[in-house]
Coordinates of C-alpha atoms in Angstrom, one line a residue:
Chain A
M99 CA 0.0 0.0 0.0
A100 CA 0.8 3.7 -0.1
V101 CA 2.6 3.4 -3.4
R102 CA 2.2 7.0 -4.8
T103 CA 1.4 7.5 -8.5
K104 CA 3.0 10.2 -10.5
K105 CA 0.7 13.2 -11.2
L106 CA 2.1 16.3 -12.9
I107 CA 0.5 18.9 -10.6
N108 CA 1.5 21.8 -8.4
H109 CA -0.2 21.7 -5.0
P110 CA -3.1 19.4 -4.3
Q111 CA -5.3 22.2 -3.1
D112 CA -4.8 24.1 -6.3
I113 CA -5.7 21.3 -8.8
Q114 CA -9.3 22.3 -9.6
R115 CA -8.6 26.0 -9.8
E116 CA -5.5 25.6 -12.0
M117 CA -7.1 23.1 -14.3
L118 CA -10.1 25.4 -14.9
A119 CA -7.8 28.4 -15.5
G120 CA -5.8 26.4 -18.1
F121 CA -8.9 25.1 -19.7
A122 CA -10.2 28.6 -20.1
A123 CA -6.9 29.8 -21.5
A124 CA -6.9 26.9 -24.1
Y125 CA -10.4 27.4 -25.5
P126 CA -11.3 31.1 -25.3
D127 CA -13.3 30.9 -28.5
V128 CA -15.8 28.5 -27.0
I129 CA -16.0 29.0 -23.2
R130 CA -15.3 31.5 -20.5
L131 CA -14.4 31.0 -16.8
T132 CA -16.4 33.4 -14.6
E133 CA -15.1 35.0 -11.5
D134 CA -17.1 32.6 -9.4
G135 CA -15.5 29.6 -11.1
L136 CA -18.3 28.6 -13.5
I137 CA -17.6 27.4 -17.1
V138 CA -20.0 29.3 -19.4
R139 CA -20.4 29.7 -23.1
R140 CA -18.4 32.4 -24.8
V141 CA -21.4 33.3 -26.9
E142 CA -24.6 33.2 -24.8
K143 CA -27.5 31.1 -25.9
E144 CA -30.3 33.2 -27.6
V145 CA -32.8 34.8 -25.3
G146 CA -36.0 32.8 -25.1
K147 CA -34.3 29.3 -25.0
V148 CA -34.1 27.0 -22.0
G149 CA -30.8 27.1 -20.1
L150 CA -29.1 23.8 -19.2
V151 CA -27.0 23.6 -16.1
I152 CA -25.0 20.8 -14.6
G153 CA -22.9 20.7 -11.4
N154 CA -20.4 17.9 -10.7
G155 CA -17.2 16.9 -9.0
T156 CA -14.1 17.4 -11.2
G157 CA -11.5 14.8 -12.0
H158 CA -13.6 13.3 -14.8
E159 CA -12.4 15.4 -17.7
P160 CA -13.4 16.1 -20.5
A161 CA -16.7 15.6 -18.6
M162 CA -18.3 18.0 -17.9
I163 CA -16.2 21.2 -18.6
G164 CA -15.8 20.0 -22.2
L165 CA -19.6 19.9 -22.9
I166 CA -20.4 23.6 -22.7
G167 CA -21.1 25.3 -26.0
P168 CA -23.6 25.6 -28.8
G169 CA -25.6 22.4 -29.1
W170 CA -24.4 21.2 -25.7
L171 CA -25.1 22.6 -22.2
D172 CA -24.8 26.3 -21.1
V173 CA -23.2 26.3 -17.6
N174 CA -21.0 23.9 -15.8
V175 CA -20.6 24.3 -12.0
P176 CA -17.4 22.4 -11.3
G177 CA -16.9 21.2 -7.7
E178 CA -13.7 20.1 -6.1
I179 CA -12.1 16.8 -7.1
F180 CA -14.9 14.1 -7.0
A181 CA -17.1 16.3 -4.8
A182 CA -20.3 18.0 -5.8
P183 CA -20.4 21.8 -5.7
G184 CA -22.2 23.5 -2.9
P185 CA -25.7 24.9 -3.3
D186 CA -24.8 28.6 -3.6
R187 CA -22.7 28.0 -6.6
I188 CA -25.4 25.9 -8.3
V189 CA -27.9 28.7 -7.7
R190 CA -25.4 31.1 -9.3
G191 CA -25.1 28.8 -12.3
I192 CA -28.8 28.7 -12.7
Q193 CA -29.0 32.5 -12.6
V194 CA -26.3 32.8 -15.2
A195 CA -28.0 30.2 -17.5
D196 CA -31.4 31.9 -17.4
R197 CA -32.2 33.3 -20.9
G198 CA -35.8 34.0 -20.0
A199 CA -37.3 30.6 -20.8
G200 CA -36.3 28.9 -17.5
V201 CA -33.5 26.6 -16.5
L202 CA -33.3 22.8 -16.3
L203 CA -30.8 21.6 -13.6
L204 CA -29.4 18.3 -14.7
V205 CA -28.2 15.9 -11.9
S206 CA -26.1 12.8 -12.5
H207 CA -27.3 10.6 -9.6
H208 CA -24.8 10.6 -6.8
E209 CA -25.6 11.3 -3.2
G210 CA -23.7 14.6 -3.0
D211 CA -24.9 15.9 -6.4
R212 CA -28.6 15.1 -5.5
I213 CA -28.5 16.7 -2.1
N214 CA -26.7 19.8 -3.1
A215 CA -29.1 20.2 -6.1
E216 CA -32.1 19.8 -3.9
I217 CA -30.9 22.4 -1.5
A218 CA -30.2 24.7 -4.5
M219 CA -33.7 24.1 -5.8
D220 CA -35.1 25.1 -2.3
L221 CA -33.0 28.3 -2.4
C222 CA -34.3 29.2 -5.9
A223 CA -37.8 28.7 -4.7
A224 CA -37.2 30.8 -1.5
Q225 CA -35.5 33.6 -3.5
G226 CA -38.0 33.5 -6.4
I227 CA -35.4 32.6 -8.9
A228 CA -37.6 31.1 -11.5
P229 CA -38.6 29.0 -13.3
V230 CA -36.3 26.1 -12.7
E231 CA -36.8 22.4 -12.8
M232 CA -34.5 19.5 -11.8
V233 CA -34.1 16.1 -13.4
L234 CA -32.3 13.2 -11.8
L235 CA -30.4 11.1 -14.3
Y236 CA -29.0 7.5 -14.0
D237 CA -27.9 4.7 -16.3
D238 CA -25.6 2.2 -14.5
I239 CA -27.4 -1.2 -14.4
S240 CA -24.9 -2.6 -11.9
S241 CA -25.7 -0.1 -9.1
A242 CA -29.3 -1.2 -8.4
P243 CA -31.5 -4.0 -9.7
K244 CA -34.1 -3.7 -12.4
G245 CA -37.3 -2.2 -11.0
S246 CA -35.2 0.1 -8.8
E247 CA -33.9 2.2 -11.7
A248 CA -34.2 5.5 -9.7
D249 CA -31.6 4.2 -7.2
R250 CA -29.0 3.7 -10.0
R251 CA -26.1 6.0 -10.3
G252 CA -25.2 8.3 -13.2
T253 CA -22.3 7.3 -15.5
S254 CA -21.0 7.9 -19.0
G255 CA -24.3 6.8 -20.7
L256 CA -25.7 10.2 -19.7
F257 CA -23.7 11.6 -22.6
F258 CA -26.7 10.6 -24.7
V259 CA -28.8 13.0 -22.5
W260 CA -26.3 15.8 -22.6
K261 CA -26.0 15.6 -26.4
M262 CA -29.6 15.2 -27.4
L263 CA -31.0 17.5 -24.8
G264 CA -28.5 20.2 -25.8
A265 CA -29.9 20.0 -29.4
Y266 CA -33.5 20.0 -28.2
A267 CA -33.1 23.1 -26.1
E268 CA -31.3 24.8 -29.0
M269 CA -34.4 24.1 -31.1
G270 CA -36.5 26.1 -28.7
A271 CA -38.2 23.4 -26.7
S272 CA -39.9 24.6 -23.5
L273 CA -38.7 23.9 -20.0
S274 CA -41.3 21.1 -19.4
E275 CA -40.6 19.6 -22.8
C276 CA -36.9 19.6 -22.0
R277 CA -37.4 17.9 -18.7
R278 CA -39.6 15.2 -20.3
M279 CA -37.1 14.7 -23.1
A280 CA -34.3 14.3 -20.5
E281 CA -36.4 11.6 -18.8
K282 CA -37.2 9.9 -22.0
I283 CA -33.5 9.6 -23.1
R284 CA -32.6 8.5 -19.6
D285 CA -35.2 5.8 -19.6
Q286 CA -34.0 4.4 -22.9
T287 CA -30.3 4.4 -21.8
R288 CA -28.4 1.6 -20.1
T289 CA -24.7 1.3 -19.2
L290 CA -22.3 -1.3 -17.7
A291 CA -18.6 -0.7 -17.0
V292 CA -15.6 -2.8 -16.4
A293 CA -12.4 -1.8 -14.7
L294 CA -9.0 -3.5 -15.2
T295 CA -6.6 -1.4 -13.2
P296 CA -7.4 1.4 -10.7
G297 CA -7.0 5.2 -11.1
S298 CA -5.4 7.2 -8.3
S299 CA -6.6 10.2 -6.3
P300 CA -4.9 13.3 -7.5
I301 CA -5.1 14.6 -3.9
N302 CA -3.1 11.9 -2.2
R303 CA -1.8 10.0 -5.3
E304 CA -2.9 6.7 -3.9
V305 CA -4.8 4.1 -5.9
M306 CA -8.6 4.4 -5.4
F307 CA -9.0 0.7 -4.9
E308 CA -7.0 -2.5 -5.1
L309 CA -7.6 -4.9 -8.0
P310 CA -5.3 -8.0 -8.4
D311 CA -3.5 -8.4 -11.8
D312 CA -5.6 -11.5 -12.6
E313 CA -9.0 -10.0 -11.9
M314 CA -11.3 -7.3 -13.3
E315 CA -14.4 -5.7 -11.8
I316 CA -17.7 -5.5 -13.7
G317 CA -19.9 -2.5 -12.8
M318 CA -17.2 -0.2 -11.5
G319 CA -18.5 3.3 -10.8
V320 CA -17.0 6.6 -11.8
H321 CA -15.3 7.2 -8.5
G322 CA -14.0 3.7 -8.1
E323 CA -17.1 2.5 -6.4
M324 CA -17.2 -1.3 -6.5
G325 CA -19.7 -2.9 -8.8
Q326 CA -21.4 -6.3 -8.8
G327 CA -18.2 -8.3 -8.4
R328 CA -14.9 -9.5 -9.7
L329 CA -14.2 -11.9 -12.5
P330 CA -11.0 -13.5 -13.7
F331 CA -9.3 -11.2 -16.1
T332 CA -9.9 -12.4 -19.6
S333 CA -10.0 -11.5 -23.3
A334 CA -11.7 -8.6 -25.0
D335 CA -14.3 -10.8 -26.6
A336 CA -15.1 -12.7 -23.5
T337 CA -15.4 -9.5 -21.5
V338 CA -17.8 -8.0 -24.0
A339 CA -19.7 -11.3 -24.1
V340 CA -20.3 -11.0 -20.3
M341 CA -21.3 -7.4 -20.3
L342 CA -23.4 -6.8 -23.4
P343 CA -26.1 -9.5 -22.7
Q344 CA -26.8 -7.9 -19.3
I345 CA -27.3 -4.5 -20.9
L346 CA -29.6 -5.9 -23.6
A347 CA -31.7 -7.8 -21.0
D348 CA -32.2 -4.8 -18.8
L349 CA -34.2 -2.4 -21.0
P350 CA -34.8 -4.8 -22.8
F351 CA -33.3 -4.0 -26.2
R352 CA -35.0 -6.2 -28.8
S353 CA -34.4 -7.4 -32.3
G354 CA -35.5 -4.6 -34.7
D355 CA -34.4 -1.8 -32.3
E356 CA -32.1 1.0 -33.4
V357 CA -29.5 2.1 -30.9
L358 CA -26.7 4.6 -30.3
V359 CA -23.6 3.0 -28.8
M360 CA -21.0 4.7 -26.7
L361 CA -17.8 2.9 -25.7
N362 CA -16.2 5.2 -23.1
D363 CA -12.6 4.9 -22.0
S364 CA -12.4 5.4 -18.3
G365 CA -8.9 6.9 -18.5
S366 CA -6.1 4.9 -19.8
M367 CA -7.4 2.4 -22.4
T368 CA -5.7 2.5 -25.8
Q369 CA -7.7 3.2 -28.9
M370 CA -6.4 -0.3 -30.0
E371 CA -8.2 -2.0 -27.1
L372 CA -11.4 0.0 -27.6
F373 CA -11.7 -0.8 -31.2
I374 CA -11.0 -4.5 -30.6
A375 CA -13.9 -4.4 -28.0
Y376 CA -16.1 -2.4 -30.3
R377 CA -15.7 -4.9 -33.1
H378 CA -17.2 -7.6 -30.9
I379 CA -20.0 -5.3 -29.6
A380 CA -21.0 -4.6 -33.2
L381 CA -20.9 -8.3 -34.0
L382 CA -23.1 -9.3 -31.0
L383 CA -25.6 -6.5 -31.7
S384 CA -25.9 -7.5 -35.3
G385 CA -26.4 -11.1 -34.2
A386 CA -29.2 -9.9 -31.9
G387 CA -30.9 -8.1 -34.8
I388 CA -30.2 -4.7 -33.2
Q389 CA -29.1 -1.9 -35.6
V390 CA -26.5 0.6 -34.6
Y391 CA -27.5 4.1 -35.8
K392 CA -24.3 5.8 -34.7
C393 CA -21.5 5.1 -32.3
W394 CA -19.0 7.1 -30.2
V395 CA -15.8 5.4 -29.2
G396 CA -13.3 7.3 -27.1
R397 CA -12.5 9.1 -23.9
Y398 CA -15.4 11.2 -22.7
A399 CA -15.9 10.7 -18.9
T400 CA -12.8 9.5 -16.9
T401 CA -11.8 8.4 -13.5
Q402 CA -8.3 9.7 -13.7
E403 CA -6.0 7.0 -15.2
M404 CA -8.4 4.0 -14.4
A405 CA -8.1 1.4 -17.2
G406 CA -11.5 0.2 -18.2
M407 CA -14.4 0.9 -20.4
A408 CA -18.2 1.5 -20.2
I409 CA -20.6 0.2 -22.8
S410 CA -23.7 2.4 -23.1
L411 CA -26.7 1.8 -25.4
C412 CA -29.6 4.2 -26.1
K413 CA -32.7 3.1 -28.0
V414 CA -33.6 5.8 -30.5
D415 CA -36.5 6.8 -32.7
E416 CA -36.5 9.3 -35.6
Q417 CA -36.7 12.3 -33.3
L418 CA -33.8 11.2 -31.2
K419 CA -31.8 10.4 -34.3
S420 CA -32.2 14.0 -35.6
L421 CA -31.2 15.3 -32.2
W422 CA -28.1 13.1 -32.2
D423 CA -27.1 14.4 -35.6
A424 CA -27.4 18.1 -34.7
P425 CA -24.0 19.9 -34.4
A426 CA -22.6 20.3 -30.9
I427 CA -19.5 22.5 -30.4
G428 CA -17.9 22.0 -27.0
A429 CA -14.4 23.2 -26.2
N430 CA -12.8 19.8 -26.6
V431 CA -15.7 17.6 -27.4
R432 CA -17.1 18.6 -30.8
W433 CA -19.6 16.8 -32.9
V434 CA -20.5 17.7 -36.5
Q435 CA -22.3 15.3 -38.8
P436 CA -19.7 13.9 -41.2
Chain B
M270 CA -23.1 24.1 39.5
S271 CA -24.6 24.0 36.1
R272 CA -25.8 26.9 34.1
E273 CA -29.5 27.2 33.4
K274 CA -29.2 29.1 30.1
I275 CA -27.1 28.8 27.0
A276 CA -26.2 32.3 25.7
A277 CA -25.1 33.4 22.3
E278 CA -21.5 33.7 23.5
H279 CA -21.6 30.1 24.7
I280 CA -22.9 28.9 21.3
Q281 CA -20.0 30.8 19.8
S282 CA -17.5 29.0 22.1
M283 CA -19.1 25.6 21.2
L284 CA -18.8 26.3 17.5
L285 CA -15.2 27.6 17.7
T286 CA -14.2 24.6 19.8
T287 CA -15.8 22.4 17.1
A288 CA -13.6 24.0 14.5
Q289 CA -10.5 23.3 16.7
Q290 CA -11.5 19.7 17.3
W291 CA -12.3 19.0 13.7
Q292 CA -8.9 20.5 12.7
A293 CA -7.2 18.3 15.4
A294 CA -9.0 15.2 14.2
S295 CA -8.5 15.8 10.5
H296 CA -5.8 13.2 10.0
I297 CA -8.0 10.5 11.7
S298 CA -11.0 11.5 9.7
G299 CA -9.0 11.5 6.5
A300 CA -7.6 8.0 7.2
L301 CA -11.1 6.7 7.9
D302 CA -12.4 8.2 4.7
A303 CA -9.6 6.6 2.7
K304 CA -11.1 3.2 3.6
L305 CA -14.6 4.1 2.4
G306 CA -14.2 7.1 0.1
D307 CA -11.5 9.3 -1.4
G308 CA -9.7 10.3 1.8
D309 CA -10.4 14.0 1.8
H310 CA -13.1 14.2 4.4
G311 CA -10.7 15.4 7.2
H312 CA -9.1 18.3 5.6
V313 CA -12.3 19.4 3.7
L314 CA -14.3 19.4 6.9
A315 CA -11.5 21.3 8.8
N316 CA -11.3 23.9 6.0
G317 CA -15.1 24.3 5.8
M318 CA -15.4 24.9 9.6
A319 CA -12.3 27.1 9.7
A320 CA -14.2 29.4 7.2
A321 CA -17.2 29.4 9.5
A322 CA -15.0 30.2 12.5
E323 CA -13.5 33.2 10.8
Q324 CA -17.0 34.7 10.5
L325 CA -18.1 33.5 14.0
R326 CA -15.5 35.8 15.7
E327 CA -17.8 38.7 14.8
P328 CA -20.8 39.2 17.2
K329 CA -23.9 37.4 15.9
N330 CA -27.1 36.2 17.5
I331 CA -27.8 32.4 17.8
P332 CA -29.6 31.7 14.6
E333 CA -27.2 33.8 12.6
M334 CA -24.3 31.8 14.0
F335 CA -25.9 28.5 13.0
M336 CA -26.8 29.9 9.6
T337 CA -23.2 31.1 9.0
T338 CA -21.9 27.6 10.0
A339 CA -24.4 25.9 7.7
S340 CA -23.6 28.1 4.7
S341 CA -19.8 27.7 5.2
L342 CA -20.0 23.9 5.5
M343 CA -22.3 23.5 2.5
N344 CA -20.5 25.9 0.2
R345 CA -16.9 25.5 1.3
M346 CA -17.0 21.7 1.6
G347 CA -19.3 20.7 -1.2
G348 CA -20.1 17.0 -1.6
A349 CA -22.6 15.0 0.4
A350 CA -20.8 15.6 3.8
G351 CA -20.9 19.4 3.4
A352 CA -24.6 19.4 2.4
L353 CA -25.6 17.1 5.3
L354 CA -23.6 18.7 8.1
G355 CA -24.7 22.1 6.7
S356 CA -28.4 20.9 6.8
F357 CA -28.0 20.0 10.5
F358 CA -27.0 23.6 11.3
L359 CA -29.5 25.0 8.9
G360 CA -32.2 23.0 10.7
M361 CA -31.0 24.3 14.1
A362 CA -31.0 27.9 12.8
T363 CA -34.5 27.6 11.4
A364 CA -35.8 26.1 14.7
T365 CA -34.4 28.8 16.9
Q366 CA -37.1 30.5 18.9
E367 CA -35.0 32.6 21.2
P368 CA -32.1 34.4 19.4
A369 CA -30.2 35.5 22.5
E370 CA -30.6 32.8 25.2
L371 CA -31.7 29.1 25.2
T372 CA -32.7 26.6 27.8
L373 CA -31.4 23.1 27.5
V374 CA -34.9 22.1 26.3
D375 CA -34.8 24.7 23.6
F376 CA -31.3 23.6 22.5
S377 CA -32.3 20.0 22.5
A378 CA -35.3 20.7 20.3
M379 CA -33.2 22.7 17.9
C380 CA -30.8 19.7 17.6
S381 CA -33.7 17.4 16.9
A382 CA -34.8 19.7 14.1
G383 CA -31.3 19.7 12.7
C384 CA -31.3 15.9 12.8
A385 CA -34.7 15.7 11.1
A386 CA -33.3 18.0 8.3
V387 CA -30.4 15.6 7.8
K388 CA -32.7 12.6 7.6
R389 CA -35.0 14.3 5.1
R390 CA -32.0 15.3 2.9
S391 CA -30.1 12.1 3.1
R392 CA -33.1 9.7 2.9
A393 CA -30.9 7.5 5.1
E394 CA -32.1 5.6 8.2
T395 CA -30.3 4.6 11.4
G396 CA -28.2 1.5 10.6
D397 CA -27.2 2.6 7.1
K398 CA -23.7 3.5 8.2
T399 CA -23.9 7.2 7.8
L400 CA -23.4 10.2 10.2
L401 CA -27.0 9.6 11.4
D402 CA -25.8 6.6 13.3
A403 CA -23.9 9.0 15.6
L404 CA -26.3 11.9 15.4
E405 CA -29.5 10.3 16.3
P406 CA -28.4 8.5 19.5
A407 CA -26.6 11.8 20.6
I408 CA -29.8 13.8 20.0
H409 CA -31.9 11.2 21.9
A410 CA -29.5 11.3 24.8
L411 CA -29.6 15.0 24.9
A412 CA -33.4 15.0 24.8
S413 CA -33.7 12.5 27.6
C414 CA -31.3 14.5 29.8
A415 CA -33.1 17.7 29.0
E416 CA -36.4 16.1 30.0
A417 CA -35.0 14.7 33.2
G418 CA -33.7 18.2 34.2
A419 CA -30.0 17.2 34.0
S420 CA -27.3 19.8 34.0
I421 CA -26.0 21.1 30.7
A422 CA -22.5 19.7 31.3
N423 CA -23.8 16.2 32.1
S424 CA -26.3 16.3 29.1
L425 CA -23.5 17.2 26.7
Q426 CA -21.3 14.5 28.1
E427 CA -24.1 11.9 27.7
A428 CA -24.7 13.1 24.2
A429 CA -21.0 12.7 23.4
K430 CA -20.9 9.2 24.9
A431 CA -24.0 8.2 22.8
A432 CA -22.4 9.6 19.7
D433 CA -19.2 7.6 20.4
A434 CA -21.2 4.4 20.8
G435 CA -23.1 5.2 17.6
A436 CA -19.9 5.9 15.6
N437 CA -18.3 2.7 17.0
A438 CA -21.4 0.7 16.0
T439 CA -20.9 1.8 12.3
V440 CA -17.7 -0.3 12.2
A441 CA -19.6 -3.5 11.9
M442 CA -22.3 -2.1 9.6
T443 CA -22.5 -2.6 5.8
A444 CA -23.1 0.8 4.1
K445 CA -26.6 1.2 2.6
H446 CA -26.2 4.8 1.7
G447 CA -23.8 7.2 0.0
R448 CA -20.8 6.3 -2.1
A449 CA -19.6 3.6 0.4
K450 CA -22.9 1.7 -0.4
F451 CA -21.2 0.5 -3.6
L452 CA -18.5 -1.2 -1.5
G453 CA -21.2 -3.6 -0.3
E454 CA -19.9 -6.0 2.4
R455 CA -16.4 -4.6 1.8
S456 CA -17.5 -1.5 3.7
A457 CA -17.8 -3.5 7.0
G458 CA -14.8 -3.2 9.3
H459 CA -14.3 0.5 9.0
M460 CA -15.9 3.4 11.0
D461 CA -18.0 5.8 9.0
P462 CA -16.0 9.1 8.8
G463 CA -19.2 11.3 9.0
A464 CA -20.3 9.5 12.2
H465 CA -16.8 10.0 13.6
S466 CA -16.9 13.7 12.8
V467 CA -20.3 14.0 14.6
S468 CA -18.9 12.3 17.7
V469 CA -15.9 14.8 17.6
M470 CA -18.5 17.6 17.4
F471 CA -20.4 16.5 20.5
H472 CA -17.1 16.1 22.4
A473 CA -16.2 19.6 21.3
W474 CA -19.5 21.0 22.7
H475 CA -18.8 19.2 26.0
I476 CA -15.2 20.5 26.2
A477 CA -16.4 24.0 25.4
W478 CA -19.0 23.8 28.2
Q479 CA -16.5 22.6 30.8
D480 CA -14.3 25.5 29.8
I481 CA -17.2 27.9 30.1
E482 CA -18.0 26.7 33.6
G483 CA -14.3 26.7 34.6
R484 CA -14.1 30.3 33.6
G485 CA -17.3 31.0 35.4
V486 CA -18.5 33.2 32.5

């Protein structure tokens, strides 16, 4: 124990502030860092459109700082490393995002994020900051059984919500339409992750969990929370073959369905490994009669240098497909239809 | 001789002593959190309460002091721990009837209101391996003492003892709430860091009260 990993930082207490400053310096054309530490769009959303706000602990980059911009979200309230921001800063984010059509507060389901968001909602109500609605989002099938979906935690599959909701708000959808759309995308999304080697805390540079060389953990959460259990470490195809059927059975996804697929690298997988895994995912989906509309393969939401990946599927209809295809220009996560 | 009333300056001493004691315990809290979370609970809590302490040196009435503490913990700490400890003090502030001077019964009722606020926010129950496992028994002990007409010093001591026992009981528990829930059975064998911090707080209140009586203020 107590083997310290190498992190190129200055002082642990400055990590969050210095990262945000560097991010703002790198992408001044897309985003701006406010004096109170919020990441906001450089060019504000048009008046009369719903504002989209998310607060979260940092350490998961490019999530969520990378997802602020046209076609994405409007304001990110970054907390400290792996800790949700406090309620006053969330309220500030809501005020900044308001363009006269109300604000939707998006909450990836973790205890700290939920509680701080609820307190922020109470403060908005007490201070007459209006109108604002909140939606709790979750996707990780390993964190609670089917039937208890609302107890599940939020992980990388929520990118489907961020992307399509960003497009929907940009089209001029109302606040209640936006909330219902967020719920619809959430309810059609499922994720399962696997971890091979742990990431380390940038604060104390110690590994976040122990995982023997000959084991892997199915269902690992985005802060190193343990999942459903450990299996012997095995091949790419065998790992996909364990994970994908669980995801398909959960919604369930059926033959004839069209889906978006996201294969997220949790921090230090190689592109080589991801594509080998994706190859088998595509093969198994095809065998199940499920058609892939589009896929994203890459590093979108991370747990420091944790080696592992999360497979996410979202069942789509024509409306969701058009929302998916709309352009989204974040600082370092950009999507334009090829 | 015990005091009949708790004045604003006494509340100020109790809160400032809490800041000192959380600072002194920050390494222990951090080590506990490293077993169940990411190991930052100790220093984040100490920093959050230090921010409150700075503002508490200025004269304030009782609800203002609890409100200041709540706001500092929530906004300087962030995370679930900041929100829940902050909710405790916010609940106390909201339930304050007498802004200048409290009886033990008043104070005990305010603590109960704070505890209810934590329960409502966390949706946790006793036995889930959270800070409630130390908070609830301490509040119950305080209420029983207040009802029985015990002295303030004895009541705070009984509350601290009950918080200790509650925190110790979390060692054997499997977490059913918060991030440690996802450790499942692997969460057993370690004390909940939030419960530990609550027991440190009640000890701080008792220490502060002994000091107040010693000085004869």
